[in-house]
């Protein structure tokens, strides 16, 4: 409630907890596209957005559904390996659009070490897009490749009921979770091959 005549009502999106305008101003002043990363339980979205006088313009957009639809990904689309591959795919698209650098925008989320947003960042970096980052925030390579998931699956093989319950989505796609690291490498190689000839999948 207003206390005096100088009180200014915060912008609606700030009141709703959707936009930090001070941070957004810093992004715009930087002059670089924003790598926006948004995650849900089942999916990951990565976009490269540039601010224009008429509003934001999306240069590149990538959704984890593309991994399954175009590159043969069979594991869940919301895990850490899928986040990395979504970022890697986004980075490959960015290179074909001539985007060489960007700045990370994770919205109002806390920058937790090893989080999926940083797996996406790692993927974009590995694709060759330059983005300022802190090394300590990135997930380790073994986690990115899904080794922790594969080892957990191996530990449950002797308990079929729990194994079936925990990895039902993998088994529905006829993917053994113990082979996730191999599957990850195959899908990453498929993404690379898709962009070897100017971004067109062979």
PDB file of C-alpha atoms in Angstrom:
ATOM      1  CA  UNK A   1       0.000   0.000   0.000  1.00  0.00           C
ATOM      2  CA  UNK A   2       1.245   3.492  -0.845  1.00  0.00           C
ATOM      3  CA  UNK A   3       2.860   5.350   2.058  1.00  0.00           C
ATOM      4  CA  UNK A   4       3.294   8.729   0.390  1.00  0.00           C
ATOM      5  CA  UNK A   5       3.048  10.612  -2.918  1.00  0.00           C
ATOM      6  CA  UNK A   6       6.432   9.349  -4.156  1.00  0.00           C
ATOM      7  CA  UNK A   7       5.414   5.672  -3.952  1.00  0.00           C
ATOM      8  CA  UNK A   8       5.567   3.823  -7.292  1.00  0.00           C
ATOM      9  CA  UNK A   9       3.701   0.588  -7.881  1.00  0.00           C
ATOM     10  CA  UNK A  10       6.125  -2.162  -9.069  1.00  0.00           C
ATOM     11  CA  UNK A  11       5.601  -3.464 -12.585  1.00  0.00           C
ATOM     12  CA  UNK A  12       3.086  -6.296 -12.841  1.00  0.00           C
ATOM     13  CA  UNK A  13       5.618  -8.975 -13.844  1.00  0.00           C
ATOM     14  CA  UNK A  14       7.799  -7.967 -10.905  1.00  0.00           C
ATOM     15  CA  UNK A  15       4.823  -8.226  -8.538  1.00  0.00           C
ATOM     16  CA  UNK A  16       4.072 -11.681  -9.955  1.00  0.00           C
ATOM     17  CA  UNK A  17       7.691 -12.779  -9.446  1.00  0.00           C
ATOM     18  CA  UNK A  18       8.303 -13.308 -13.172  1.00  0.00           C
ATOM     19  CA  UNK A  19      10.844 -10.621 -14.086  1.00  0.00           C
ATOM     20  CA  UNK A  20      13.765  -8.968 -12.324  1.00  0.00           C
ATOM     21  CA  UNK A  21      13.922  -5.698 -14.266  1.00  0.00           C
ATOM     22  CA  UNK A  22      17.313  -4.669 -12.882  1.00  0.00           C
ATOM     23  CA  UNK A  23      18.867  -7.884 -14.190  1.00  0.00           C
ATOM     24  CA  UNK A  24      16.977  -7.584 -17.466  1.00  0.00           C
ATOM     25  CA  UNK A  25      18.358  -4.084 -17.978  1.00  0.00           C
ATOM     26  CA  UNK A  26      21.889  -5.432 -17.495  1.00  0.00           C
ATOM     27  CA  UNK A  27      21.216  -8.095 -20.153  1.00  0.00           C
ATOM     28  CA  UNK A  28      20.013  -5.486 -22.644  1.00  0.00           C
ATOM     29  CA  UNK A  29      22.945  -3.149 -21.964  1.00  0.00           C
ATOM     30  CA  UNK A  30      25.384  -6.030 -22.587  1.00  0.00           C
ATOM     31  CA  UNK A  31      24.280  -6.096 -26.226  1.00  0.00           C
ATOM     32  CA  UNK A  32      24.504  -9.889 -26.370  1.00  0.00           C
ATOM     33  CA  UNK A  33      21.691 -12.399 -26.956  1.00  0.00           C
ATOM     34  CA  UNK A  34      20.295 -14.020 -23.800  1.00  0.00           C
ATOM     35  CA  UNK A  35      20.441 -17.776 -23.429  1.00  0.00           C
ATOM     36  CA  UNK A  36      17.202 -18.375 -21.552  1.00  0.00           C
ATOM     37  CA  UNK A  37      16.789 -21.790 -19.943  1.00  0.00           C
ATOM     38  CA  UNK A  38      13.508 -22.995 -18.502  1.00  0.00           C
ATOM     39  CA  UNK A  39      12.958 -26.451 -17.018  1.00  0.00           C
ATOM     40  CA  UNK A  40       9.999 -28.530 -15.929  1.00  0.00           C
ATOM     41  CA  UNK A  41       9.792 -32.042 -14.522  1.00  0.00           C
ATOM     42  CA  UNK A  42       9.566 -33.616 -17.966  1.00  0.00           C
ATOM     43  CA  UNK A  43      11.182 -31.163 -20.377  1.00  0.00           C
ATOM     44  CA  UNK A  44      13.840 -28.526 -20.960  1.00  0.00           C
ATOM     45  CA  UNK A  45      13.637 -25.460 -23.200  1.00  0.00           C
ATOM     46  CA  UNK A  46      16.562 -23.320 -24.350  1.00  0.00           C
ATOM     47  CA  UNK A  47      16.246 -20.140 -26.404  1.00  0.00           C
ATOM     48  CA  UNK A  48      18.562 -17.432 -27.642  1.00  0.00           C
ATOM     49  CA  UNK A  49      16.725 -14.125 -27.424  1.00  0.00           C
ATOM     50  CA  UNK A  50      17.768 -10.615 -28.402  1.00  0.00           C
ATOM     51  CA  UNK A  51      16.028  -7.425 -27.239  1.00  0.00           C
ATOM     52  CA  UNK A  52      14.640  -5.192 -30.009  1.00  0.00           C
ATOM     53  CA  UNK A  53      12.784  -1.852 -29.791  1.00  0.00           C
ATOM     54  CA  UNK A  54       9.540  -3.636 -30.756  1.00  0.00           C
ATOM     55  CA  UNK A  55      10.099  -6.432 -28.209  1.00  0.00           C
ATOM     56  CA  UNK A  56      12.129  -9.595 -27.697  1.00  0.00           C
ATOM     57  CA  UNK A  57      13.090 -11.565 -30.803  1.00  0.00           C
ATOM     58  CA  UNK A  58      13.803 -15.291 -30.592  1.00  0.00           C
ATOM     59  CA  UNK A  59      16.837 -16.190 -32.696  1.00  0.00           C
ATOM     60  CA  UNK A  60      17.007 -19.875 -31.794  1.00  0.00           C
ATOM     61  CA  UNK A  61      14.602 -22.110 -29.910  1.00  0.00           C
ATOM     62  CA  UNK A  62      15.172 -25.703 -28.833  1.00  0.00           C
ATOM     63  CA  UNK A  63      12.927 -28.057 -26.864  1.00  0.00           C
ATOM     64  CA  UNK A  64      13.959 -31.410 -25.434  1.00  0.00           C
ATOM     65  CA  UNK A  65      11.150 -33.021 -27.460  1.00  0.00           C
ATOM     66  CA  UNK A  66      13.374 -32.518 -30.504  1.00  0.00           C
ATOM     67  CA  UNK A  67      15.868 -34.992 -29.065  1.00  0.00           C
ATOM     68  CA  UNK A  68      13.320 -37.780 -29.320  1.00  0.00           C
ATOM     69  CA  UNK A  69      11.640 -36.611 -32.509  1.00  0.00           C
ATOM     70  CA  UNK A  70      14.750 -35.938 -34.609  1.00  0.00           C
ATOM     71  CA  UNK A  71      17.736 -37.581 -32.937  1.00  0.00           C
ATOM     72  CA  UNK A  72      16.488 -40.826 -31.433  1.00  0.00           C
ATOM     73  CA  UNK A  73      16.657 -39.975 -27.728  1.00  0.00           C
ATOM     74  CA  UNK A  74      14.776 -42.676 -25.766  1.00  0.00           C
ATOM     75  CA  UNK A  75      15.456 -41.701 -22.153  1.00  0.00           C
ATOM     76  CA  UNK A  76      13.314 -39.189 -20.198  1.00  0.00           C
ATOM     77  CA  UNK A  77      13.573 -35.631 -21.529  1.00  0.00           C
ATOM     78  CA  UNK A  78      13.854 -33.899 -18.161  1.00  0.00           C
ATOM     79  CA  UNK A  79      17.057 -35.412 -16.783  1.00  0.00           C
ATOM     80  CA  UNK A  80      20.595 -34.014 -16.731  1.00  0.00           C
ATOM     81  CA  UNK A  81      21.860 -35.755 -19.922  1.00  0.00           C
ATOM     82  CA  UNK A  82      18.783 -34.535 -21.820  1.00  0.00           C
ATOM     83  CA  UNK A  83      19.387 -30.988 -20.539  1.00  0.00           C
ATOM     84  CA  UNK A  84      22.955 -31.076 -21.839  1.00  0.00           C
ATOM     85  CA  UNK A  85      21.897 -32.424 -25.232  1.00  0.00           C
ATOM     86  CA  UNK A  86      19.175 -29.770 -25.495  1.00  0.00           C
ATOM     87  CA  UNK A  87      21.841 -27.131 -24.876  1.00  0.00           C
ATOM     88  CA  UNK A  88      24.212 -28.768 -27.339  1.00  0.00           C
ATOM     89  CA  UNK A  89      21.492 -28.795 -29.995  1.00  0.00           C
ATOM     90  CA  UNK A  90      20.683 -25.153 -29.235  1.00  0.00           C
ATOM     91  CA  UNK A  91      24.351 -24.244 -29.590  1.00  0.00           C
ATOM     92  CA  UNK A  92      24.604 -26.013 -32.940  1.00  0.00           C
ATOM     93  CA  UNK A  93      21.551 -24.116 -34.196  1.00  0.00           C
ATOM     94  CA  UNK A  94      23.039 -20.862 -32.907  1.00  0.00           C
ATOM     95  CA  UNK A  95      26.241 -21.411 -34.888  1.00  0.00           C
ATOM     96  CA  UNK A  96      24.259 -21.863 -38.108  1.00  0.00           C
ATOM     97  CA  UNK A  97      22.539 -18.530 -37.372  1.00  0.00           C
ATOM     98  CA  UNK A  98      25.864 -16.789 -36.879  1.00  0.00           C
ATOM     99  CA  UNK A  99      25.495 -16.406 -33.106  1.00  0.00           C
ATOM    100  CA  UNK A 100      28.969 -16.579 -31.584  1.00  0.00           C
ATOM    101  CA  UNK A 101      28.332 -15.323 -28.043  1.00  0.00           C
ATOM    102  CA  UNK A 102      25.538 -14.921 -25.506  1.00  0.00           C
ATOM    103  CA  UNK A 103      24.853 -14.378 -21.820  1.00  0.00           C
ATOM    104  CA  UNK A 104      23.041 -16.832 -19.532  1.00  0.00           C
ATOM    105  CA  UNK A 105      19.565 -15.940 -18.244  1.00  0.00           C
ATOM    106  CA  UNK A 106      18.112 -18.407 -15.723  1.00  0.00           C
ATOM    107  CA  UNK A 107      15.255 -16.138 -14.690  1.00  0.00           C
ATOM    108  CA  UNK A 108      14.515 -15.955 -10.969  1.00  0.00           C
ATOM    109  CA  UNK A 109      15.866 -19.428 -10.169  1.00  0.00           C
ATOM    110  CA  UNK A 110      18.702 -19.841  -7.690  1.00  0.00           C
ATOM    111  CA  UNK A 111      21.975 -20.822  -9.420  1.00  0.00           C
ATOM    112  CA  UNK A 112      22.425 -24.228  -7.749  1.00  0.00           C
ATOM    113  CA  UNK A 113      25.661 -26.046  -8.519  1.00  0.00           C
ATOM    114  CA  UNK A 114      25.248 -28.818 -11.094  1.00  0.00           C
ATOM    115  CA  UNK A 115      21.622 -27.926 -11.875  1.00  0.00           C
ATOM    116  CA  UNK A 116      20.045 -28.710 -15.237  1.00  0.00           C
ATOM    117  CA  UNK A 117      20.289 -25.076 -16.328  1.00  0.00           C
ATOM    118  CA  UNK A 118      24.063 -25.385 -16.102  1.00  0.00           C
ATOM    119  CA  UNK A 119      23.970 -28.674 -18.003  1.00  0.00           C
ATOM    120  CA  UNK A 120      22.245 -26.750 -20.798  1.00  0.00           C
ATOM    121  CA  UNK A 121      24.927 -24.059 -20.522  1.00  0.00           C
ATOM    122  CA  UNK A 122      27.659 -26.702 -20.799  1.00  0.00           C
ATOM    123  CA  UNK A 123      26.021 -28.058 -23.951  1.00  0.00           C
ATOM    124  CA  UNK A 124      25.907 -24.625 -25.577  1.00  0.00           C
ATOM    125  CA  UNK A 125      29.533 -23.988 -24.611  1.00  0.00           C
ATOM    126  CA  UNK A 126      30.634 -27.319 -26.086  1.00  0.00           C
ATOM    127  CA  UNK A 127      28.861 -26.403 -29.331  1.00  0.00           C
ATOM    128  CA  UNK A 128      31.196 -23.405 -29.599  1.00  0.00           C
ATOM    129  CA  UNK A 129      29.150 -20.442 -28.347  1.00  0.00           C
ATOM    130  CA  UNK A 130      31.036 -18.166 -25.947  1.00  0.00           C
ATOM    131  CA  UNK A 131      29.185 -17.421 -22.689  1.00  0.00           C
ATOM    132  CA  UNK A 132      30.633 -16.075 -19.410  1.00  0.00           C
ATOM    133  CA  UNK A 133      30.327 -18.728 -16.689  1.00  0.00           C
ATOM    134  CA  UNK A 134      31.730 -20.056 -13.440  1.00  0.00           C
ATOM    135  CA  UNK A 135      33.411 -23.454 -13.802  1.00  0.00           C
ATOM    136  CA  UNK A 136      32.326 -24.534 -10.319  1.00  0.00           C
ATOM    137  CA  UNK A 137      28.641 -24.333 -11.270  1.00  0.00           C
ATOM    138  CA  UNK A 138      28.859 -26.809 -14.149  1.00  0.00           C
ATOM    139  CA  UNK A 139      27.931 -30.485 -13.644  1.00  0.00           C
ATOM    140  CA  UNK A 140      30.793 -32.967 -13.943  1.00  0.00           C
ATOM    141  CA  UNK A 141      31.173 -34.833 -17.227  1.00  0.00           C
ATOM    142  CA  UNK A 142      30.183 -38.208 -15.792  1.00  0.00           C
ATOM    143  CA  UNK A 143      26.852 -36.815 -14.572  1.00  0.00           C
ATOM    144  CA  UNK A 144      26.254 -35.114 -17.922  1.00  0.00           C
ATOM    145  CA  UNK A 145      26.726 -38.455 -19.690  1.00  0.00           C
ATOM    146  CA  UNK A 146      24.333 -40.177 -17.262  1.00  0.00           C
ATOM    147  CA  UNK A 147      26.875 -42.424 -15.563  1.00  0.00           C
ATOM    148  CA  UNK A 148      25.232 -41.871 -12.160  1.00  0.00           C
ATOM    149  CA  UNK A 149      21.895 -43.063 -13.584  1.00  0.00           C
ATOM    150  CA  UNK A 150      23.488 -46.128 -15.197  1.00  0.00           C
ATOM    151  CA  UNK A 151      25.234 -47.095 -11.949  1.00  0.00           C
ATOM    152  CA  UNK A 152      22.034 -46.664  -9.967  1.00  0.00           C
ATOM    153  CA  UNK A 153      20.225 -48.931 -12.429  1.00  0.00           C
ATOM    154  CA  UNK A 154      22.942 -51.566 -12.093  1.00  0.00           C
ATOM    155  CA  UNK A 155      22.539 -51.487  -8.316  1.00  0.00           C
ATOM    156  CA  UNK A 156      18.819 -52.262  -8.646  1.00  0.00           C
ATOM    157  CA  UNK A 157      19.029 -55.158 -11.090  1.00  0.00           C
ATOM    158  CA  UNK A 158      18.805 -57.642  -8.198  1.00  0.00           C
ATOM    159  CA  UNK A 159      15.529 -56.023  -7.097  1.00  0.00           C
ATOM    160  CA  UNK A 160      13.234 -56.368 -10.148  1.00  0.00           C
ATOM    161  CA  UNK A 161      10.171 -54.686  -8.619  1.00  0.00           C
ATOM    162  CA  UNK A 162      12.027 -51.503  -7.693  1.00  0.00           C
ATOM    163  CA  UNK A 163      13.970 -51.595 -10.966  1.00  0.00           C
ATOM    164  CA  UNK A 164      10.766 -51.778 -12.995  1.00  0.00           C
ATOM    165  CA  UNK A 165       9.166 -48.961 -11.016  1.00  0.00           C
ATOM    166  CA  UNK A 166      12.144 -46.608 -11.144  1.00  0.00           C
ATOM    167  CA  UNK A 167      12.990 -47.126 -14.814  1.00  0.00           C
ATOM    168  CA  UNK A 168       9.597 -47.835 -16.386  1.00  0.00           C
ATOM    169  CA  UNK A 169       9.974 -44.941 -18.860  1.00  0.00           C
ATOM    170  CA  UNK A 170      13.290 -46.318 -20.090  1.00  0.00           C
ATOM    171  CA  UNK A 171      11.915 -49.842 -20.443  1.00  0.00           C
ATOM    172  CA  UNK A 172       8.829 -48.578 -22.320  1.00  0.00           C
ATOM    173  CA  UNK A 173      11.235 -47.235 -24.958  1.00  0.00           C
ATOM    174  CA  UNK A 174      13.189 -50.520 -24.940  1.00  0.00           C
ATOM    175  CA  UNK A 175      16.238 -48.763 -23.527  1.00  0.00           C
ATOM    176  CA  UNK A 176      18.275 -50.412 -20.809  1.00  0.00           C
ATOM    177  CA  UNK A 177      19.179 -47.649 -18.302  1.00  0.00           C
ATOM    178  CA  UNK A 178      22.543 -49.349 -17.727  1.00  0.00           C
ATOM    179  CA  UNK A 179      23.488 -48.384 -21.291  1.00  0.00           C
ATOM    180  CA  UNK A 180      22.518 -44.716 -20.934  1.00  0.00           C
ATOM    181  CA  UNK A 181      26.071 -43.405 -21.377  1.00  0.00           C
ATOM    182  CA  UNK A 182      26.388 -45.264 -24.683  1.00  0.00           C
ATOM    183  CA  UNK A 183      22.990 -43.991 -25.804  1.00  0.00           C
ATOM    184  CA  UNK A 184      23.999 -40.438 -24.831  1.00  0.00           C
ATOM    185  CA  UNK A 185      27.129 -40.664 -27.013  1.00  0.00           C
ATOM    186  CA  UNK A 186      25.098 -41.971 -29.965  1.00  0.00           C
ATOM    187  CA  UNK A 187      22.559 -39.156 -29.772  1.00  0.00           C
ATOM    188  CA  UNK A 188      25.262 -36.505 -29.404  1.00  0.00           C
ATOM    189  CA  UNK A 189      27.030 -37.923 -32.461  1.00  0.00           C
ATOM    190  CA  UNK A 190      23.735 -37.807 -34.370  1.00  0.00           C
ATOM    191  CA  UNK A 191      23.324 -34.112 -33.513  1.00  0.00           C
ATOM    192  CA  UNK A 192      26.865 -33.392 -34.714  1.00  0.00           C
ATOM    193  CA  UNK A 193      26.219 -35.284 -37.956  1.00  0.00           C
ATOM    194  CA  UNK A 194      22.993 -33.346 -38.493  1.00  0.00           C
ATOM    195  CA  UNK A 195      24.889 -30.072 -38.644  1.00  0.00           C
ATOM    196  CA  UNK A 196      27.950 -31.166 -40.602  1.00  0.00           C
ATOM    197  CA  UNK A 197      26.343 -30.047 -43.857  1.00  0.00           C
ATOM    198  CA  UNK A 198      25.141 -26.573 -42.960  1.00  0.00           C
ATOM    199  CA  UNK A 199      22.638 -27.563 -40.329  1.00  0.00           C
ATOM    200  CA  UNK A 200      20.692 -30.025 -42.509  1.00  0.00           C
ATOM    201  CA  UNK A 201      20.209 -33.530 -41.213  1.00  0.00           C
ATOM    202  CA  UNK A 202      21.436 -36.139 -43.637  1.00  0.00           C
TER     203      UNK A 202
END
